[in-house]
PDB file of N, CA and C and ligand atoms in Angstrom:
ATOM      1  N   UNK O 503       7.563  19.627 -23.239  1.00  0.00           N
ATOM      2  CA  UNK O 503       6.372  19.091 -22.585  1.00  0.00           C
ATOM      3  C   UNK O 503       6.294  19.608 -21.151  1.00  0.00           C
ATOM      4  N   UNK O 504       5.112  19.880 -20.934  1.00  0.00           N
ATOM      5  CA  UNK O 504       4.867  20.266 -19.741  1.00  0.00           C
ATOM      6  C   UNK O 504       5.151  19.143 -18.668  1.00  0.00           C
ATOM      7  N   UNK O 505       5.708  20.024 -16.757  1.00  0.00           N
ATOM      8  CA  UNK O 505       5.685  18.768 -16.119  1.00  0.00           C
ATOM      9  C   UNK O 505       4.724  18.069 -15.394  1.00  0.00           C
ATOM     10  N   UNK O 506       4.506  16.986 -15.198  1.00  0.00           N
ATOM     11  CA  UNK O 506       3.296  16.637 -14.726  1.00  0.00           C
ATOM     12  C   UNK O 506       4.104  16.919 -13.416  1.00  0.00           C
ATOM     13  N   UNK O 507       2.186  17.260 -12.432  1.00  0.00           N
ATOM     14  CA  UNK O 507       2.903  18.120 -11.271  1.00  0.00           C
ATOM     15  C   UNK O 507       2.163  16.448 -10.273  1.00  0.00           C
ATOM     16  N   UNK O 508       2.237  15.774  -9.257  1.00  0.00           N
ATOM     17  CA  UNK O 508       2.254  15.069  -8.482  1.00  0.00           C
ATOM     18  C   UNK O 508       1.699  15.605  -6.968  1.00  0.00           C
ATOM     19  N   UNK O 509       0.610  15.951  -6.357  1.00  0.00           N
ATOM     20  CA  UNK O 509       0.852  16.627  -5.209  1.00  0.00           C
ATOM     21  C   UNK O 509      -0.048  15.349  -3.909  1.00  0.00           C
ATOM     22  N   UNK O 510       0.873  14.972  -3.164  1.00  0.00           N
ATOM     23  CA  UNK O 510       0.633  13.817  -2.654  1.00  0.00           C
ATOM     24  C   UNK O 510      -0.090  14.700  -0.936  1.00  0.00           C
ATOM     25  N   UNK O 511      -1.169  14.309  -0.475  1.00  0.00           N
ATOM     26  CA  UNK O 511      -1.539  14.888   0.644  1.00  0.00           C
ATOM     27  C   UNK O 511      -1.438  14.415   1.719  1.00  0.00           C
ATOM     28  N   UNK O 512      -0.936  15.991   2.740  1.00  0.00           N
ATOM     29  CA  UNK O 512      -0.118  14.899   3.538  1.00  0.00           C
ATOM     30  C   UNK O 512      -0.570  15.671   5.065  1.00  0.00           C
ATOM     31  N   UNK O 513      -2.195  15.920   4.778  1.00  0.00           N
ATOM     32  CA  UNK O 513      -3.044  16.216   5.928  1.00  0.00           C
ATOM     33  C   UNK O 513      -3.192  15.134   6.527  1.00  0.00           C
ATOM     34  N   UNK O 514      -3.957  15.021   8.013  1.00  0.00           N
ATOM     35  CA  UNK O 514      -3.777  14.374   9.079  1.00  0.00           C
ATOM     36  C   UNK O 514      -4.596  13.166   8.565  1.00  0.00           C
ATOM     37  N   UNK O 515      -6.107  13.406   7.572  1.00  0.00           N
ATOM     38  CA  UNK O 515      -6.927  12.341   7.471  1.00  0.00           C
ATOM     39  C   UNK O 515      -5.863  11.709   6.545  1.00  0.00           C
ATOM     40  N   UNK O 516      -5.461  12.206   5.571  1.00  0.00           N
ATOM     41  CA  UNK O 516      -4.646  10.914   4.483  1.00  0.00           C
ATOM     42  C   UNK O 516      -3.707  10.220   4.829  1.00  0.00           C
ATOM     43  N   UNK O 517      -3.062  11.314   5.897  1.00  0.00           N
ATOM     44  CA  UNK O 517      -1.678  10.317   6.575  1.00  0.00           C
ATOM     45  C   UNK O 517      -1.932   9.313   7.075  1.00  0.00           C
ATOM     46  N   UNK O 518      -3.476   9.352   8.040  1.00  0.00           N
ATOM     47  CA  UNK O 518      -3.441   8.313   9.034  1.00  0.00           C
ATOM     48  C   UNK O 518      -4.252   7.421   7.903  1.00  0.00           C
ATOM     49  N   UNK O 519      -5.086   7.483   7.173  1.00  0.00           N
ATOM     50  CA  UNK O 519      -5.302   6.610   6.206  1.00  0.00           C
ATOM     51  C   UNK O 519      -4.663   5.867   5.331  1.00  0.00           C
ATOM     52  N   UNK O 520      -3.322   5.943   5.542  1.00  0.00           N
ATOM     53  CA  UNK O 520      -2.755   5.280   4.578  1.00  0.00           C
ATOM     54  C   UNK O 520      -1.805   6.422   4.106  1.00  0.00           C
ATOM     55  N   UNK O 521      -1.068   7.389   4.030  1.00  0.00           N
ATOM     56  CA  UNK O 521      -0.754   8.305   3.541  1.00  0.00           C
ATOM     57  C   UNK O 521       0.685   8.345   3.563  1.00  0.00           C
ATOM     58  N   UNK O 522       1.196   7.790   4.753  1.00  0.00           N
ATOM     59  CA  UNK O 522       2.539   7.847   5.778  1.00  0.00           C
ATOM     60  C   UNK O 522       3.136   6.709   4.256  1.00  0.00           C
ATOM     61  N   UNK O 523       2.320   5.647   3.387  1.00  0.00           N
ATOM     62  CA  UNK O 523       3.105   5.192   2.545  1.00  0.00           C
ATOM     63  C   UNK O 523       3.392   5.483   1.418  1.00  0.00           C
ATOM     64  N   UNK O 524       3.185   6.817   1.223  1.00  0.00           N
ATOM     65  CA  UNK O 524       3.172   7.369  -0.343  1.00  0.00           C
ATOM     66  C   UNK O 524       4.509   7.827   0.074  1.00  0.00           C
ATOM     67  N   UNK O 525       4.829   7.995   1.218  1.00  0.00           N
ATOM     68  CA  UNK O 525       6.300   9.275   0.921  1.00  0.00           C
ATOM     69  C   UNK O 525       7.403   8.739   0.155  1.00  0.00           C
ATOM     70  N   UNK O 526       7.261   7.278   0.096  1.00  0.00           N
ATOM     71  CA  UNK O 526       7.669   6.662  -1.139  1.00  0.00           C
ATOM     72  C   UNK O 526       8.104   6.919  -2.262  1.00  0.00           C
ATOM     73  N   UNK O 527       6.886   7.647  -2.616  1.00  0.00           N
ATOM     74  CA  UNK O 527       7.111   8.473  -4.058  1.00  0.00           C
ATOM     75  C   UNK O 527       7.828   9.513  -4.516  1.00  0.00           C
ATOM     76  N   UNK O 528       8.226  10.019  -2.627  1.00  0.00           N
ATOM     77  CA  UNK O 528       9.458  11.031  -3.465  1.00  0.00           C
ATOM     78  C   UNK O 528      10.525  10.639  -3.669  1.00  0.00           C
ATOM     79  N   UNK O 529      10.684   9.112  -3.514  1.00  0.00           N
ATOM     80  CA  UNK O 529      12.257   8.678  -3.737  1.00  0.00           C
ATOM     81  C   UNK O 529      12.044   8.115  -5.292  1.00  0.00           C
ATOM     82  N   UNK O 530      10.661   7.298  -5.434  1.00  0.00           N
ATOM     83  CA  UNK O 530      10.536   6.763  -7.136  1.00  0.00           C
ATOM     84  C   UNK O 530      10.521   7.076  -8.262  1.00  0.00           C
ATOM     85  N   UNK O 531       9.433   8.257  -7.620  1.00  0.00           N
ATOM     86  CA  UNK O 531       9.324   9.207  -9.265  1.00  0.00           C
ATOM     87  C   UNK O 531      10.608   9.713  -9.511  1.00  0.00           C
ATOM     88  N   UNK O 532      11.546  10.301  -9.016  1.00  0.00           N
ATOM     89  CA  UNK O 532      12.669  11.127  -9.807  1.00  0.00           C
ATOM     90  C   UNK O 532      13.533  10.032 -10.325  1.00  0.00           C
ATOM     91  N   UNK O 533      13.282   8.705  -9.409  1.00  0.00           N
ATOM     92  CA  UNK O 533      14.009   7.698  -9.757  1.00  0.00           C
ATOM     93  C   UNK O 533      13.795   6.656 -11.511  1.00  0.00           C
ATOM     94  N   UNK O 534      12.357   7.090 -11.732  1.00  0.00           N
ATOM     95  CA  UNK O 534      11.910   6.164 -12.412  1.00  0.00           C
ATOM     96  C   UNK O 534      11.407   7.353 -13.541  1.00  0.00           C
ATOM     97  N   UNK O 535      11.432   8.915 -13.559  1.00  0.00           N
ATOM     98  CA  UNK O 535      10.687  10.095 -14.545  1.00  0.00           C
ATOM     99  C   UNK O 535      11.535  10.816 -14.665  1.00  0.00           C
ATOM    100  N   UNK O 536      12.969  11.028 -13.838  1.00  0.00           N
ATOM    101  CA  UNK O 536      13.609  12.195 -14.081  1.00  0.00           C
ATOM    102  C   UNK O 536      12.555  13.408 -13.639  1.00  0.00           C
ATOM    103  N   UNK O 537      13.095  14.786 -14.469  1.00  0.00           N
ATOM    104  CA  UNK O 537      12.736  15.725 -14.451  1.00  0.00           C
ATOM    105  C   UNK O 537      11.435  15.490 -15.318  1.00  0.00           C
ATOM    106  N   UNK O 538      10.414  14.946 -15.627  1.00  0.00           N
ATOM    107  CA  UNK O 538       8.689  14.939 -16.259  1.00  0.00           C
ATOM    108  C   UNK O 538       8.149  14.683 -15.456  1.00  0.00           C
ATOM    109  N   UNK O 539       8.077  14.366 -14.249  1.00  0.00           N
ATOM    110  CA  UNK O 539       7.482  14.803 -13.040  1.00  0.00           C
ATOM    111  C   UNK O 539       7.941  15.034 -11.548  1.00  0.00           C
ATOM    112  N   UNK O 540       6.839  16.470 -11.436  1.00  0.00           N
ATOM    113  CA  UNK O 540       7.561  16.977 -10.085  1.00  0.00           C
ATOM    114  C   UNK O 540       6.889  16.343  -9.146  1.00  0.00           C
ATOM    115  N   UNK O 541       6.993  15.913  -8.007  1.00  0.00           N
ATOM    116  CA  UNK O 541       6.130  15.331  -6.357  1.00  0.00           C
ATOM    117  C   UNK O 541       6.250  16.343  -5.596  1.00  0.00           C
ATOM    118  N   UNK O 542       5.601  16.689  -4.721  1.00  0.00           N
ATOM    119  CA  UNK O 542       5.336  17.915  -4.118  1.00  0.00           C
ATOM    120  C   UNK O 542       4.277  17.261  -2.879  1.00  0.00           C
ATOM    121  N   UNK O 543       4.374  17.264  -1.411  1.00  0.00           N
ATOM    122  CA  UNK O 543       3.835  17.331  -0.800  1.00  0.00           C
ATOM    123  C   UNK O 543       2.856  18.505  -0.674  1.00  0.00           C
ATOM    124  N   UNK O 544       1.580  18.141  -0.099  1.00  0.00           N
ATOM    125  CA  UNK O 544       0.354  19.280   0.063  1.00  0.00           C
ATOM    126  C   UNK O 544       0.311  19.244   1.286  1.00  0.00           C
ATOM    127  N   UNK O 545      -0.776  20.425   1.876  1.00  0.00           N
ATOM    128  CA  UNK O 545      -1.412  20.503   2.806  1.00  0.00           C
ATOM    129  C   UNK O 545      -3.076  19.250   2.741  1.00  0.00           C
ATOM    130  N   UNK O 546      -3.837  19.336   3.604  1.00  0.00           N
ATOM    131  CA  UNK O 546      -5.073  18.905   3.166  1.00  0.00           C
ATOM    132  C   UNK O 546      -5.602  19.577   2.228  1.00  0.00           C
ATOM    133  N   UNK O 547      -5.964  18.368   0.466  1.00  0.00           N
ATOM    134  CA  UNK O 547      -6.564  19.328  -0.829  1.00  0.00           C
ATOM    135  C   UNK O 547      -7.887  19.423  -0.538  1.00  0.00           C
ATOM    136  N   UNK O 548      -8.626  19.328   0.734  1.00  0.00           N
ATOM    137  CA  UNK O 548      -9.445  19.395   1.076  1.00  0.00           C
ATOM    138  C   UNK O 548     -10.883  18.642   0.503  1.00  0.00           C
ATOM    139  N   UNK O 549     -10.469  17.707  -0.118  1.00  0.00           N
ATOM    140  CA  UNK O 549     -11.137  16.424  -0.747  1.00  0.00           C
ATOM    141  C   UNK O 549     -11.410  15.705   0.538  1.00  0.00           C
ATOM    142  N   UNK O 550     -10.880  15.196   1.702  1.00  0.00           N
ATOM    143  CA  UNK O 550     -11.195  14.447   2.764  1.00  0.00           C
ATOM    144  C   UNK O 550     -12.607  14.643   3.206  1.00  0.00           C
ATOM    145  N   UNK O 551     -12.809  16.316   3.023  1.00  0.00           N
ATOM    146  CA  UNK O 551     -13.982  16.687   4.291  1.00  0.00           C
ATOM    147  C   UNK O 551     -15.460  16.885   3.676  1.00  0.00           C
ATOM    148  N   UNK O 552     -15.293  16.779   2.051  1.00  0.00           N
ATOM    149  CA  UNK O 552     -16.661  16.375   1.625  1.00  0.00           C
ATOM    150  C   UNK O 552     -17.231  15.599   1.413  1.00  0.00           C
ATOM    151  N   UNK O 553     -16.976  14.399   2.187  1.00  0.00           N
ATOM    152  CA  UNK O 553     -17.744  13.286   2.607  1.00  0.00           C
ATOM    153  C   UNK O 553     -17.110  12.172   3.616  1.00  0.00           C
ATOM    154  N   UNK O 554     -17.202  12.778   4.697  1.00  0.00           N
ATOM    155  CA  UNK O 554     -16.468  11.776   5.465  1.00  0.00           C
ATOM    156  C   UNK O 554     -16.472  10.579   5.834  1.00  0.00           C
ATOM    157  N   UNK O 555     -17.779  10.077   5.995  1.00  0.00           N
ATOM    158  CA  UNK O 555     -18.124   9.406   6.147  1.00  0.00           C
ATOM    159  C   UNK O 555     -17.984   8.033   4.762  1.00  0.00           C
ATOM    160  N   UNK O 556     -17.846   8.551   3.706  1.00  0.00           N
ATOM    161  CA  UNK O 556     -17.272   7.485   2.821  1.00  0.00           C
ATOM    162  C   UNK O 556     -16.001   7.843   2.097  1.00  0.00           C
ATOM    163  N   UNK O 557     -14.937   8.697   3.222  1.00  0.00           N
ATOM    164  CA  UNK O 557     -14.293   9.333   2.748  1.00  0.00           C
ATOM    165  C   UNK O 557     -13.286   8.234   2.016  1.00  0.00           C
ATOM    166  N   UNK O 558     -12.193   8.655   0.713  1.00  0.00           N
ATOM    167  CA  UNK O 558     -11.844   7.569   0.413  1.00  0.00           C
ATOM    168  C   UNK O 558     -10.083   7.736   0.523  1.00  0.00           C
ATOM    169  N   UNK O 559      -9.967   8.480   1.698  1.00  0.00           N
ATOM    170  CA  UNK O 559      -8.627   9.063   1.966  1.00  0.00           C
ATOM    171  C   UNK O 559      -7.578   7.744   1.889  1.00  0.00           C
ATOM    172  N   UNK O 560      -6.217   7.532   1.597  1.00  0.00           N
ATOM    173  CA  UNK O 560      -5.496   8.568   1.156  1.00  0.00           C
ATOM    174  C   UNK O 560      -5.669   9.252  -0.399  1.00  0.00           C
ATOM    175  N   UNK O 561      -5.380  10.677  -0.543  1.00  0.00           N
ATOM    176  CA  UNK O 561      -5.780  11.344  -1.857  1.00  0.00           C
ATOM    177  C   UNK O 561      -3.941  12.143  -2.548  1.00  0.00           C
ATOM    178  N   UNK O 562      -4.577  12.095  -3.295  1.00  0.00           N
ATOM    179  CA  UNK O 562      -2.971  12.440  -4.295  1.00  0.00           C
ATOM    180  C   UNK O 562      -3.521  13.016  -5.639  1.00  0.00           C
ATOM    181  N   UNK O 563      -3.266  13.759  -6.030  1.00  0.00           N
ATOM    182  CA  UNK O 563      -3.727  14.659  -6.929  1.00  0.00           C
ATOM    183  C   UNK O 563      -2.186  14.334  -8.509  1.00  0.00           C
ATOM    184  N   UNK O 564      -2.605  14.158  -9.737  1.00  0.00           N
ATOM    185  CA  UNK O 564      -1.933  13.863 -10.249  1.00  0.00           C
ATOM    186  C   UNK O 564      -2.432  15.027 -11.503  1.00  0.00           C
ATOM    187  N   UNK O 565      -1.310  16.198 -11.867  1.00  0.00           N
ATOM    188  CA  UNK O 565      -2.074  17.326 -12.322  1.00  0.00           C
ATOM    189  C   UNK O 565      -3.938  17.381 -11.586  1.00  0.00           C
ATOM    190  N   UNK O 566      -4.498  17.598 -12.677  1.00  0.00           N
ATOM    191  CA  UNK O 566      -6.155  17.680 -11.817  1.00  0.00           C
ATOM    192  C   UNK O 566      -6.557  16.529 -11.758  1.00  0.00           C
ATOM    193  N   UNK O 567      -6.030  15.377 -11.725  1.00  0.00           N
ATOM    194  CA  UNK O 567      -7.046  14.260 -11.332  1.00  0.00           C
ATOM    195  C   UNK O 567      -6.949  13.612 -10.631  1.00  0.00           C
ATOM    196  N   UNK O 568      -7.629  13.365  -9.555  1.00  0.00           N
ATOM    197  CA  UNK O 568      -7.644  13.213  -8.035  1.00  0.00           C
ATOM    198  C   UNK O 568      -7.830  11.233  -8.388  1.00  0.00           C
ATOM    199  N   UNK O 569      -6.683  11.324  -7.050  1.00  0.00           N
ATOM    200  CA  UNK O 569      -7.063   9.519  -7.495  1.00  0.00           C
ATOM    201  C   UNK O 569      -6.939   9.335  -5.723  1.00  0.00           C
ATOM    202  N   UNK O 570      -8.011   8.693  -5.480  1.00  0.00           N
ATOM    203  CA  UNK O 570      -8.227   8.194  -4.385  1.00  0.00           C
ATOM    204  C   UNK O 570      -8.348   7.018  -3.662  1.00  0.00           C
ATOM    205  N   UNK O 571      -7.865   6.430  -2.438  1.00  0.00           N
ATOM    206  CA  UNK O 571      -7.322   5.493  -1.961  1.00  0.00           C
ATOM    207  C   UNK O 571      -6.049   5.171  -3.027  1.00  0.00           C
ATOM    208  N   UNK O 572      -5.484   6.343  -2.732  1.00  0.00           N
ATOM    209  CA  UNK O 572      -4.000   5.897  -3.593  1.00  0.00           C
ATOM    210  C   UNK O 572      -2.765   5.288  -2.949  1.00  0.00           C
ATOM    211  N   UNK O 573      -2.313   4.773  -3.508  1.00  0.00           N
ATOM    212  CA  UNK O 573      -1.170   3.604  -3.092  1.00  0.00           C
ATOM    213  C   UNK O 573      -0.011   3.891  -3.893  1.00  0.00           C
ATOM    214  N   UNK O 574       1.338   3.559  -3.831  1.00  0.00           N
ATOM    215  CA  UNK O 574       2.142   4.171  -4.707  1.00  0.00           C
ATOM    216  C   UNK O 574       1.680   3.561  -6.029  1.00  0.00           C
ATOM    217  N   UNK O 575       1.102   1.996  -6.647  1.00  0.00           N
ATOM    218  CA  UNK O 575       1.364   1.702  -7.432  1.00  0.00           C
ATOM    219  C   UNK O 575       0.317   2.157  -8.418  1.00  0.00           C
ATOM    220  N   UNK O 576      -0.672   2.532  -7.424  1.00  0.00           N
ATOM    221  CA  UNK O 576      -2.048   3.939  -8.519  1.00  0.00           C
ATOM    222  C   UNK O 576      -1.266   4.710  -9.123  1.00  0.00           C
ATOM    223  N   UNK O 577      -0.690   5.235  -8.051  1.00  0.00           N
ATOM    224  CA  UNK O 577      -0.692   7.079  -8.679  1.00  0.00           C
ATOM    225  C   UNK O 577       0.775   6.279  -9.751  1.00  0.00           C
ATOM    226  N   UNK O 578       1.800   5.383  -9.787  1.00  0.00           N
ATOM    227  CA  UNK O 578       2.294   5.147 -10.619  1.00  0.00           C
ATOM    228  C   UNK O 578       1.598   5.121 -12.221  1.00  0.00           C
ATOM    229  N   UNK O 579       0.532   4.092 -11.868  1.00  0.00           N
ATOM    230  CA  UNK O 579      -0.414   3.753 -13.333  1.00  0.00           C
ATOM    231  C   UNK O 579      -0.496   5.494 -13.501  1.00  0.00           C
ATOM    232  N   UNK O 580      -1.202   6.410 -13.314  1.00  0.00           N
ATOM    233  CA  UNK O 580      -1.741   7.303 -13.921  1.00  0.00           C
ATOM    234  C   UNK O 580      -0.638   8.250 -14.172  1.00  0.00           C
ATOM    235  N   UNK O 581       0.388   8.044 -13.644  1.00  0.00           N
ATOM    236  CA  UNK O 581       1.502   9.001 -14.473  1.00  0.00           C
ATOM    237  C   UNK O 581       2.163   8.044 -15.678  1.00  0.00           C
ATOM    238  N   UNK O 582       2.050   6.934 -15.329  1.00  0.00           N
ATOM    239  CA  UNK O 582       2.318   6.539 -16.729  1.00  0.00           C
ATOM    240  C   UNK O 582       1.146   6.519 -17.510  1.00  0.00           C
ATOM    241  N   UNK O 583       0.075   6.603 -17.821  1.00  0.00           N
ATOM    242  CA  UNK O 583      -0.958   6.588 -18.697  1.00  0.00           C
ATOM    243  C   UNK O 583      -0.911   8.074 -18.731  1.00  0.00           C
ATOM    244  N   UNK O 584      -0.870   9.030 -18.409  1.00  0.00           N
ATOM    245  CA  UNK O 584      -0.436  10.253 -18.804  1.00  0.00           C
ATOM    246  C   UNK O 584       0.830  10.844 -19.956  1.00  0.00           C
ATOM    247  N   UNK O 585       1.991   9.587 -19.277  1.00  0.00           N
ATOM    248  CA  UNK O 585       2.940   9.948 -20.325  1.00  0.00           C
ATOM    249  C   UNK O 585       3.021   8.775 -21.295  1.00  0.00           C
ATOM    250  N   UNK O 586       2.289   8.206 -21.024  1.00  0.00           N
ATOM    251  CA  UNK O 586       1.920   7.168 -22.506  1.00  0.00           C
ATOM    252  C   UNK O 586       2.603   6.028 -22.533  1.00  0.00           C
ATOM    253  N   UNK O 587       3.032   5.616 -21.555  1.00  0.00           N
ATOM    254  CA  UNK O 587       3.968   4.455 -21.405  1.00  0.00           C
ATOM    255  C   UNK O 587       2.898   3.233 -21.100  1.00  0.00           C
TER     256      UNK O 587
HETATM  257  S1  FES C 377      -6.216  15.380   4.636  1.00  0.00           S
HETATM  258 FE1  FES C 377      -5.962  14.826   2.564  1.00  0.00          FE
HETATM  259  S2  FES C 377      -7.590  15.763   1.543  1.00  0.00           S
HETATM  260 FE2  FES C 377      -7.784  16.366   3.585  1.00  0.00          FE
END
């Protein structure tokens, strides 16, 4: 099985939005997935700047699906509804 890839953003709008609490996730996921998913810090995925004004930063990309105002226990749900748990 392929790995699900995790890429948590860790540009200036997501950090200060809330972002600084995902780094979290690089201690959980390996803790709680092993090797079926990788976490990977990003640059800005550049999702912040097309609409700023209702921007819904922090953003975390889980393979392609962008989940926004993410919190660790989002982007948790969607890697487990990915791997079927
Ligand atoms: S800073 Fe996160 S998408 Fe731009």
């Amino acid at each position: 099985m392929e790995k699900i890839s995790v890429k948590v953003c860790l540009g200036t709008t997501c950090f200060v939005m809330g972002g600084s609490n995902l780094q979290e996730l690089n201690d959980i996921i390996p803790r709680k997935y092993g090797d079926k998913v990788e976490v990977t810090g990003s640059n800005c995925l550049g999702l912040c700047s097309i609409n700023w004004e209702y921007s819904k930063a922090p953003y975390v990309k889980v393979d392609d699906e962008v989940v926004h105002e993410a919190t660790v226990e989002k982007v948790l749900s969607v890697i487990d509804k990915k791997l079927g748990i």
